[in-house]
Amino acid sequence: KRIAVALSGGLDSVVLLDTVCKAQAKNKSSEVFVFHIHHGLQKPADDWLIFCEKLAKKYQVHFDFRLLHLAGEEQGNVEARARAERYEALADLCTEYGIEDLLLAHHQNDQAETTLLQLLRGAGVAGLAGMPASRELNAQGGKITLWRPLLGQSRKELEAYAKEHKLKWIEDPSNQDRKYRRNAIRKDIIPKLEKIQPEALANMARSAALLGDAQTLLNRLAQQDGKGILIKDQLKVTQLLSLAKDDLPAANNVLRYWLHSQQLAMPSQERLQAWWRDL
């Protein structure tokens, strides 16, 4: 079976690659591929590509990369655009090599940061659930499952592992820039929370997992409430309005479920209310 590891060259993905290759060496049950996405946004990006290629060669695994053209993008949009195009490029690589399982190196700190960011945005249950441990990635060539096996580990644990096994990695200088909200949370907020509550990261990650369970139940409820409303890719507006009249939270849940199934963004509360008025 072929599996792929997304490798940026940072601590997290280097640790992930090391553990995957050691597991593969023991059981020989899978063929490992390494994929790197070159964003072209920073001067040392070429060096990161070379680093990742050399690392793949060291572990004797397959390597490929994709170059994204994001330079010149507006600063406010570049993070979201880079993330969306990164997943698209990884999906294309998986399709090209016939890979159904893609591993990403997000860890406990990333999960806590995501949950805090979503809380600041006023997100609902789905947003506060953070990143799922696994999910299906939309791809034209077939089904790809995205896995995050390090979500239960903190960055400190990954650093300890890397030190013990004498691993080398690269540091992205943009991670120090506090103009990005995630970095500001990482540098300023998380350390203060840990001083107040040493288990803050693990607790937030646990809350995210519980909210993920709650969202699964909400999805199941939407399917039940949506009988007669959700027909293939379409919504029956008359029936939806009838549900909204009797139970607006249930109708909102059905609408959000439908938007998610169509891979559309969640609306703000104001926009959702405007939609009901328009309908």
mmCIF file of C-alpha atoms in Angstrom:
data_model
loop_
_atom_site.group_PDB
_atom_site.id
_atom_site.type_symbol
_atom_site.label_atom_id
_atom_site.label_comp_id
_atom_site.label_asym_id
_atom_site.label_seq_id
_atom_site.Cartn_x
_atom_site.Cartn_y
_atom_site.Cartn_z
ATOM 1 C CA LYS A 1 0.000 0.000 0.000
ATOM 2 C CA ARG A 2 1.240 3.469 -0.879
ATOM 3 C CA ILE A 3 1.109 6.268 1.703
ATOM 4 C CA ALA A 4 2.306 9.862 1.450
ATOM 5 C CA VAL A 5 3.793 12.252 4.013
ATOM 6 C CA ALA A 6 3.458 16.013 3.477
ATOM 7 C CA LEU A 7 6.908 17.404 4.315
ATOM 8 C CA SER A 8 7.541 21.115 4.861
ATOM 9 C CA GLY A 9 10.966 20.570 6.422
ATOM 10 C CA GLY A 10 9.838 21.923 9.806
ATOM 11 C CA LEU A 11 10.116 20.060 13.112
ATOM 12 C CA ASP A 12 6.629 18.507 12.982
ATOM 13 C CA SER A 13 6.828 16.982 9.510
ATOM 14 C CA VAL A 14 10.440 15.809 9.996
ATOM 15 C CA VAL A 15 9.386 13.912 13.153
ATOM 16 C CA LEU A 16 6.370 12.469 11.316
ATOM 17 C CA LEU A 17 8.522 11.276 8.412
ATOM 18 C CA ASP A 18 11.040 9.693 10.790
ATOM 19 C CA THR A 19 8.347 7.743 12.678
ATOM 20 C CA VAL A 20 6.610 6.649 9.466
ATOM 21 C CA CYS A 21 9.856 5.417 7.894
ATOM 22 C CA LYS A 22 10.841 3.531 11.060
ATOM 23 C CA ALA A 23 7.416 1.863 11.163
ATOM 24 C CA GLN A 24 7.680 1.005 7.460
ATOM 25 C CA ALA A 25 11.163 -0.496 7.962
ATOM 26 C CA LYS A 26 9.732 -2.875 10.585
ATOM 27 C CA ASN A 27 6.683 -4.203 8.754
ATOM 28 C CA LYS A 28 7.486 -3.517 5.065
ATOM 29 C CA SER A 29 3.739 -3.258 4.407
ATOM 30 C CA SER A 30 3.756 0.117 2.682
ATOM 31 C CA GLU A 31 5.600 2.210 0.129
ATOM 32 C CA VAL A 32 6.322 5.748 1.388
ATOM 33 C CA PHE A 33 6.138 8.885 -0.745
ATOM 34 C CA VAL A 34 7.199 12.372 0.373
ATOM 35 C CA PHE A 35 5.452 15.438 -1.066
ATOM 36 C CA HIS A 36 6.683 19.015 -0.624
ATOM 37 C CA ILE A 37 4.754 22.163 -1.566
ATOM 38 C CA HIS A 38 6.958 25.090 -2.610
ATOM 39 C CA HIS A 39 4.971 28.279 -1.899
ATOM 40 C CA GLY A 40 7.460 30.659 -3.501
ATOM 41 C CA LEU A 41 6.632 33.313 -0.893
ATOM 42 C CA GLN A 42 10.005 33.558 0.829
ATOM 43 C CA LYS A 43 13.619 33.738 -0.326
ATOM 44 C CA PRO A 44 14.798 30.532 1.416
ATOM 45 C CA ALA A 45 11.950 28.468 -0.130
ATOM 46 C CA ASP A 46 14.338 26.938 -2.696
ATOM 47 C CA ASP A 47 16.639 25.817 0.137
ATOM 48 C CA TRP A 48 13.673 24.148 1.892
ATOM 49 C CA LEU A 49 12.888 22.201 -1.280
ATOM 50 C CA ILE A 50 16.494 20.984 -1.511
ATOM 51 C CA PHE A 51 16.469 20.070 2.209
ATOM 52 C CA CYS A 52 13.277 17.992 1.811
ATOM 53 C CA GLU A 53 14.571 16.245 -1.313
ATOM 54 C CA LYS A 54 17.816 15.305 0.473
ATOM 55 C CA LEU A 55 15.876 14.048 3.488
ATOM 56 C CA ALA A 56 13.699 11.816 1.302
ATOM 57 C CA LYS A 57 16.854 10.469 -0.326
ATOM 58 C CA LYS A 58 18.353 9.753 3.118
ATOM 59 C CA TYR A 59 15.274 7.693 4.081
ATOM 60 C CA GLN A 60 15.241 6.086 0.615
ATOM 61 C CA VAL A 61 11.653 7.048 -0.139
ATOM 62 C CA HIS A 62 10.014 8.581 -3.220
ATOM 63 C CA PHE A 63 9.951 12.382 -3.522
ATOM 64 C CA ASP A 64 7.990 14.912 -5.560
ATOM 65 C CA PHE A 65 6.941 18.544 -5.174
ATOM 66 C CA ARG A 66 4.622 21.209 -6.539
ATOM 67 C CA LEU A 67 5.307 24.912 -6.985
ATOM 68 C CA LEU A 68 2.522 27.361 -6.075
ATOM 69 C CA HIS A 69 2.413 30.848 -7.594
ATOM 70 C CA LEU A 70 1.293 33.019 -4.682
ATOM 71 C CA ALA A 71 3.793 35.901 -4.839
ATOM 72 C CA GLY A 72 2.093 39.288 -5.195
ATOM 73 C CA GLU A 73 -1.117 38.144 -3.482
ATOM 74 C CA GLU A 74 -2.805 40.540 -1.067
ATOM 75 C CA GLN A 75 -1.480 39.895 2.444
ATOM 76 C CA GLY A 76 -4.926 39.351 3.947
ATOM 77 C CA ASN A 77 -5.799 36.567 1.532
ATOM 78 C CA VAL A 78 -2.453 34.875 1.100
ATOM 79 C CA GLU A 79 -2.689 32.528 4.123
ATOM 80 C CA ALA A 80 -6.114 31.181 3.160
ATOM 81 C CA ARG A 81 -5.139 30.941 -0.522
ATOM 82 C CA ALA A 82 -1.887 29.142 0.329
ATOM 83 C CA ARG A 83 -3.738 26.641 2.532
ATOM 84 C CA ALA A 84 -6.420 25.905 -0.082
ATOM 85 C CA GLU A 85 -3.916 25.554 -2.927
ATOM 86 C CA ARG A 86 -1.610 23.417 -0.770
ATOM 87 C CA TYR A 87 -4.378 20.854 -0.183
ATOM 88 C CA GLU A 88 -5.280 20.939 -3.867
ATOM 89 C CA ALA A 89 -1.659 20.336 -4.893
ATOM 90 C CA LEU A 90 -1.276 17.490 -2.373
ATOM 91 C CA ALA A 91 -4.488 15.893 -3.680
ATOM 92 C CA ASP A 92 -3.161 16.142 -7.258
ATOM 93 C CA LEU A 93 0.102 14.464 -6.243
ATOM 94 C CA CYS A 94 -1.773 11.668 -4.466
ATOM 95 C CA THR A 95 -3.943 11.117 -7.548
ATOM 96 C CA GLU A 96 -0.887 11.065 -9.821
ATOM 97 C CA TYR A 97 0.813 8.333 -7.758
ATOM 98 C CA GLY A 98 -2.298 6.331 -6.882
ATOM 99 C CA ILE A 99 -2.136 7.154 -3.159
ATOM 100 C CA GLU A 100 -5.237 6.924 -0.943
ATOM 101 C CA ASP A 101 -3.690 7.927 2.425
ATOM 102 C CA LEU A 102 -1.985 11.270 3.068
ATOM 103 C CA LEU A 103 -0.363 12.051 6.443
ATOM 104 C CA LEU A 104 -0.041 15.593 7.822
ATOM 105 C CA ALA A 105 2.004 16.653 10.859
ATOM 106 C CA HIS A 106 -0.449 18.907 12.722
ATOM 107 C CA HIS A 107 -0.032 18.450 16.482
ATOM 108 C CA GLN A 108 -1.701 19.401 19.781
ATOM 109 C CA ASN A 109 -0.412 22.997 19.764
ATOM 110 C CA ASP A 110 -1.795 23.512 16.235
ATOM 111 C CA GLN A 111 -5.161 22.183 17.392
ATOM 112 C CA ALA A 112 -5.287 24.541 20.389
ATOM 113 C CA GLU A 113 -4.302 27.516 18.190
ATOM 114 C CA THR A 114 -7.001 26.609 15.656
ATOM 115 C CA THR A 115 -9.672 26.345 18.355
ATOM 116 C CA LEU A 116 -8.663 29.735 19.823
ATOM 117 C CA LEU A 117 -8.680 31.366 16.369
ATOM 118 C CA GLN A 118 -12.140 29.968 15.682
ATOM 119 C CA LEU A 119 -13.351 31.175 19.084
ATOM 120 C CA LEU A 120 -12.122 34.700 18.260
ATOM 121 C CA ARG A 121 -14.033 34.524 14.957
ATOM 122 C CA GLY A 122 -17.230 33.557 16.783
ATOM 123 C CA ALA A 123 -17.371 30.124 15.129
ATOM 124 C CA GLY A 124 -19.968 27.470 15.874
ATOM 125 C CA VAL A 125 -19.521 23.831 16.862
ATOM 126 C CA ALA A 126 -17.907 22.782 13.553
ATOM 127 C CA GLY A 127 -15.280 25.538 13.724
ATOM 128 C CA LEU A 128 -14.502 25.027 17.410
ATOM 129 C CA ALA A 129 -14.002 21.303 16.778
ATOM 130 C CA GLY A 130 -10.743 22.301 15.062
ATOM 131 C CA MET A 131 -8.992 19.818 12.813
ATOM 132 C CA PRO A 132 -10.310 16.253 12.625
ATOM 133 C CA ALA A 133 -7.876 13.365 13.122
ATOM 134 C CA SER A 134 -8.948 12.131 9.692
ATOM 135 C CA ARG A 135 -11.158 13.315 6.860
ATOM 136 C CA GLU A 136 -11.737 12.659 3.201
ATOM 137 C CA LEU A 137 -10.019 15.003 0.788
ATOM 138 C CA ASN A 138 -11.891 15.879 -2.386
ATOM 139 C CA ALA A 139 -9.994 14.716 -5.425
ATOM 140 C CA GLN A 140 -10.965 14.065 -9.031
ATOM 141 C CA GLY A 141 -9.031 10.830 -9.215
ATOM 142 C CA GLY A 142 -10.805 9.078 -6.334
ATOM 143 C CA LYS A 143 -10.994 8.948 -2.549
ATOM 144 C CA ILE A 144 -8.062 10.264 -0.516
ATOM 145 C CA THR A 145 -8.066 10.079 3.287
ATOM 146 C CA LEU A 146 -6.132 12.765 5.116
ATOM 147 C CA TRP A 147 -4.669 11.660 8.482
ATOM 148 C CA ARG A 148 -3.239 13.692 11.365
ATOM 149 C CA PRO A 149 -1.525 11.074 13.575
ATOM 150 C CA LEU A 150 0.309 13.620 15.792
ATOM 151 C CA LEU A 151 -2.749 15.502 17.098
ATOM 152 C CA GLY A 152 -2.265 13.885 20.514
ATOM 153 C CA GLN A 153 1.361 15.076 20.839
ATOM 154 C CA SER A 154 2.513 18.504 21.999
ATOM 155 C CA ARG A 155 5.307 20.435 20.303
ATOM 156 C CA LYS A 156 7.479 19.875 23.399
ATOM 157 C CA GLU A 157 7.107 16.114 22.972
ATOM 158 C CA LEU A 158 8.050 16.394 19.283
ATOM 159 C CA GLU A 159 11.098 18.495 20.188
ATOM 160 C CA ALA A 160 12.155 15.879 22.757
ATOM 161 C CA TYR A 161 11.779 13.106 20.147
ATOM 162 C CA ALA A 162 13.787 15.082 17.567
ATOM 163 C CA LYS A 163 16.560 15.773 20.095
ATOM 164 C CA GLU A 164 16.707 12.123 21.185
ATOM 165 C CA HIS A 165 16.994 10.902 17.591
ATOM 166 C CA LYS A 166 19.304 13.776 16.500
ATOM 167 C CA LEU A 167 16.952 14.984 13.773
ATOM 168 C CA LYS A 168 17.561 18.211 11.870
ATOM 169 C CA TRP A 169 14.878 20.541 10.583
ATOM 170 C CA ILE A 170 14.437 24.071 9.246
ATOM 171 C CA GLU A 171 12.733 27.033 10.923
ATOM 172 C CA ASP A 172 10.346 29.172 8.888
ATOM 173 C CA PRO A 173 11.110 32.845 9.748
ATOM 174 C CA SER A 174 7.482 33.817 9.010
ATOM 175 C CA ASN A 175 6.487 31.834 12.135
ATOM 176 C CA GLN A 176 8.015 34.669 14.199
ATOM 177 C CA ASP A 177 5.918 37.389 12.536
ATOM 178 C CA ARG A 178 3.192 38.493 14.947
ATOM 179 C CA LYS A 179 1.181 40.264 12.220
ATOM 180 C CA TYR A 180 -0.265 36.811 11.518
ATOM 181 C CA ARG A 181 -2.916 36.081 14.146
ATOM 182 C CA ARG A 182 -1.868 32.451 14.571
ATOM 183 C CA ASN A 183 1.690 33.512 15.399
ATOM 184 C CA ALA A 184 0.448 36.138 17.864
ATOM 185 C CA ILE A 185 -1.624 33.445 19.611
ATOM 186 C CA ARG A 186 1.351 31.033 19.572
ATOM 187 C CA LYS A 187 3.857 33.565 20.936
ATOM 188 C CA ASP A 188 1.760 35.716 23.269
ATOM 189 C CA ILE A 189 -1.426 33.911 24.320
ATOM 190 C CA ILE A 190 -0.539 30.187 24.610
ATOM 191 C CA PRO A 191 2.463 30.687 26.997
ATOM 192 C CA LYS A 192 0.281 32.831 29.323
ATOM 193 C CA LEU A 193 -2.514 30.255 29.274
ATOM 194 C CA GLU A 194 -0.011 27.521 30.150
ATOM 195 C CA LYS A 195 1.183 29.574 33.132
ATOM 196 C CA ILE A 196 -2.403 29.853 34.369
ATOM 197 C CA GLN A 197 -3.237 26.226 33.534
ATOM 198 C CA PRO A 198 -0.310 23.883 32.729
ATOM 199 C CA GLU A 199 -2.632 21.406 30.928
ATOM 200 C CA ALA A 200 -4.244 24.167 28.816
ATOM 201 C CA LEU A 201 -3.153 22.753 25.434
ATOM 202 C CA ALA A 202 -4.222 19.192 26.167
ATOM 203 C CA ASN A 203 -7.522 20.412 27.629
ATOM 204 C CA MET A 204 -8.306 22.582 24.594
ATOM 205 C CA ALA A 205 -7.470 19.689 22.276
ATOM 206 C CA ARG A 206 -9.791 17.455 24.306
ATOM 207 C CA SER A 207 -12.582 20.047 24.079
ATOM 208 C CA ALA A 208 -12.056 20.206 20.310
ATOM 209 C CA ALA A 209 -12.413 16.408 20.094
ATOM 210 C CA LEU A 210 -15.637 16.511 22.160
ATOM 211 C CA LEU A 211 -17.022 19.256 19.914
ATOM 212 C CA GLY A 212 -16.102 17.094 16.919
ATOM 213 C CA ASP A 213 -18.276 14.325 18.398
ATOM 214 C CA ALA A 214 -21.083 16.852 18.909
ATOM 215 C CA GLN A 215 -20.804 17.962 15.267
ATOM 216 C CA THR A 216 -21.085 14.337 14.123
ATOM 217 C CA LEU A 217 -24.376 14.084 16.053
ATOM 218 C CA LEU A 218 -25.580 17.403 14.588
ATOM 219 C CA ASN A 219 -24.845 16.064 11.092
ATOM 220 C CA ARG A 220 -26.874 12.945 11.853
ATOM 221 C CA LEU A 221 -29.740 15.128 13.093
ATOM 222 C CA ALA A 222 -29.525 17.239 9.916
ATOM 223 C CA GLN A 223 -29.892 14.087 7.811
ATOM 224 C CA GLN A 224 -33.009 13.114 9.780
ATOM 225 C CA ASP A 225 -34.543 16.607 9.708
ATOM 226 C CA GLY A 226 -33.536 16.944 6.064
ATOM 227 C CA LYS A 227 -35.674 14.075 4.781
ATOM 228 C CA GLY A 228 -37.850 15.630 2.106
ATOM 229 C CA ILE A 229 -35.652 18.769 2.116
ATOM 230 C CA LEU A 230 -32.254 17.442 0.960
ATOM 231 C CA ILE A 231 -32.800 15.927 -2.484
ATOM 232 C CA LYS A 232 -29.481 14.936 -4.122
ATOM 233 C CA ASP A 233 -27.548 18.236 -4.516
ATOM 234 C CA GLN A 234 -30.596 20.451 -4.026
ATOM 235 C CA LEU A 235 -32.710 21.933 -1.237
ATOM 236 C CA LYS A 236 -36.515 21.967 -1.286
ATOM 237 C CA VAL A 237 -37.097 25.581 -0.203
ATOM 238 C CA THR A 238 -40.796 25.249 0.710
ATOM 239 C CA GLN A 239 -40.109 22.346 3.079
ATOM 240 C CA LEU A 240 -37.036 24.127 4.485
ATOM 241 C CA LEU A 241 -39.109 27.252 5.240
ATOM 242 C CA SER A 242 -41.741 25.090 6.893
ATOM 243 C CA LEU A 243 -39.057 23.600 9.184
ATOM 244 C CA ALA A 244 -37.672 27.081 9.897
ATOM 245 C CA LYS A 245 -41.106 28.276 10.960
ATOM 246 C CA ASP A 246 -41.430 25.408 13.467
ATOM 247 C CA ASP A 247 -37.789 25.055 14.536
ATOM 248 C CA LEU A 248 -35.279 27.649 13.308
ATOM 249 C CA PRO A 249 -32.164 26.075 14.968
ATOM 250 C CA ALA A 250 -32.989 22.758 13.243
ATOM 251 C CA ALA A 251 -33.408 24.540 9.880
ATOM 252 C CA ASN A 252 -30.087 26.373 10.392
ATOM 253 C CA ASN A 253 -28.446 23.014 11.117
ATOM 254 C CA VAL A 254 -29.875 21.473 7.913
ATOM 255 C CA LEU A 255 -28.725 24.492 5.885
ATOM 256 C CA ARG A 256 -25.198 24.386 7.333
ATOM 257 C CA TYR A 257 -25.023 20.627 6.703
ATOM 258 C CA TRP A 258 -26.051 21.168 3.077
ATOM 259 C CA LEU A 259 -23.507 23.978 2.586
ATOM 260 C CA HIS A 260 -20.768 21.742 4.011
ATOM 261 C CA SER A 261 -21.778 18.842 1.730
ATOM 262 C CA GLN A 262 -21.461 21.217 -1.258
ATOM 263 C CA GLN A 263 -17.993 22.314 -0.031
ATOM 264 C CA LEU A 264 -19.202 25.871 0.521
ATOM 265 C CA ALA A 265 -18.115 28.242 3.285
ATOM 266 C CA MET A 266 -20.221 28.739 6.386
ATOM 267 C CA PRO A 267 -22.167 32.045 6.432
ATOM 268 C CA SER A 268 -21.974 34.571 9.247
ATOM 269 C CA GLN A 269 -24.976 34.816 11.589
ATOM 270 C CA GLU A 270 -25.978 38.097 9.909
ATOM 271 C CA ARG A 271 -25.856 36.562 6.450
ATOM 272 C CA LEU A 272 -27.828 33.534 7.572
ATOM 273 C CA GLN A 273 -30.573 35.806 8.939
ATOM 274 C CA ALA A 274 -30.553 37.786 5.685
ATOM 275 C CA TRP A 275 -31.028 34.536 3.709
ATOM 276 C CA TRP A 276 -34.129 33.655 5.739
ATOM 277 C CA ARG A 277 -35.570 37.130 5.096
ATOM 278 C CA ASP A 278 -34.842 36.797 1.357
ATOM 279 C CA LEU A 279 -36.356 33.303 1.187
#
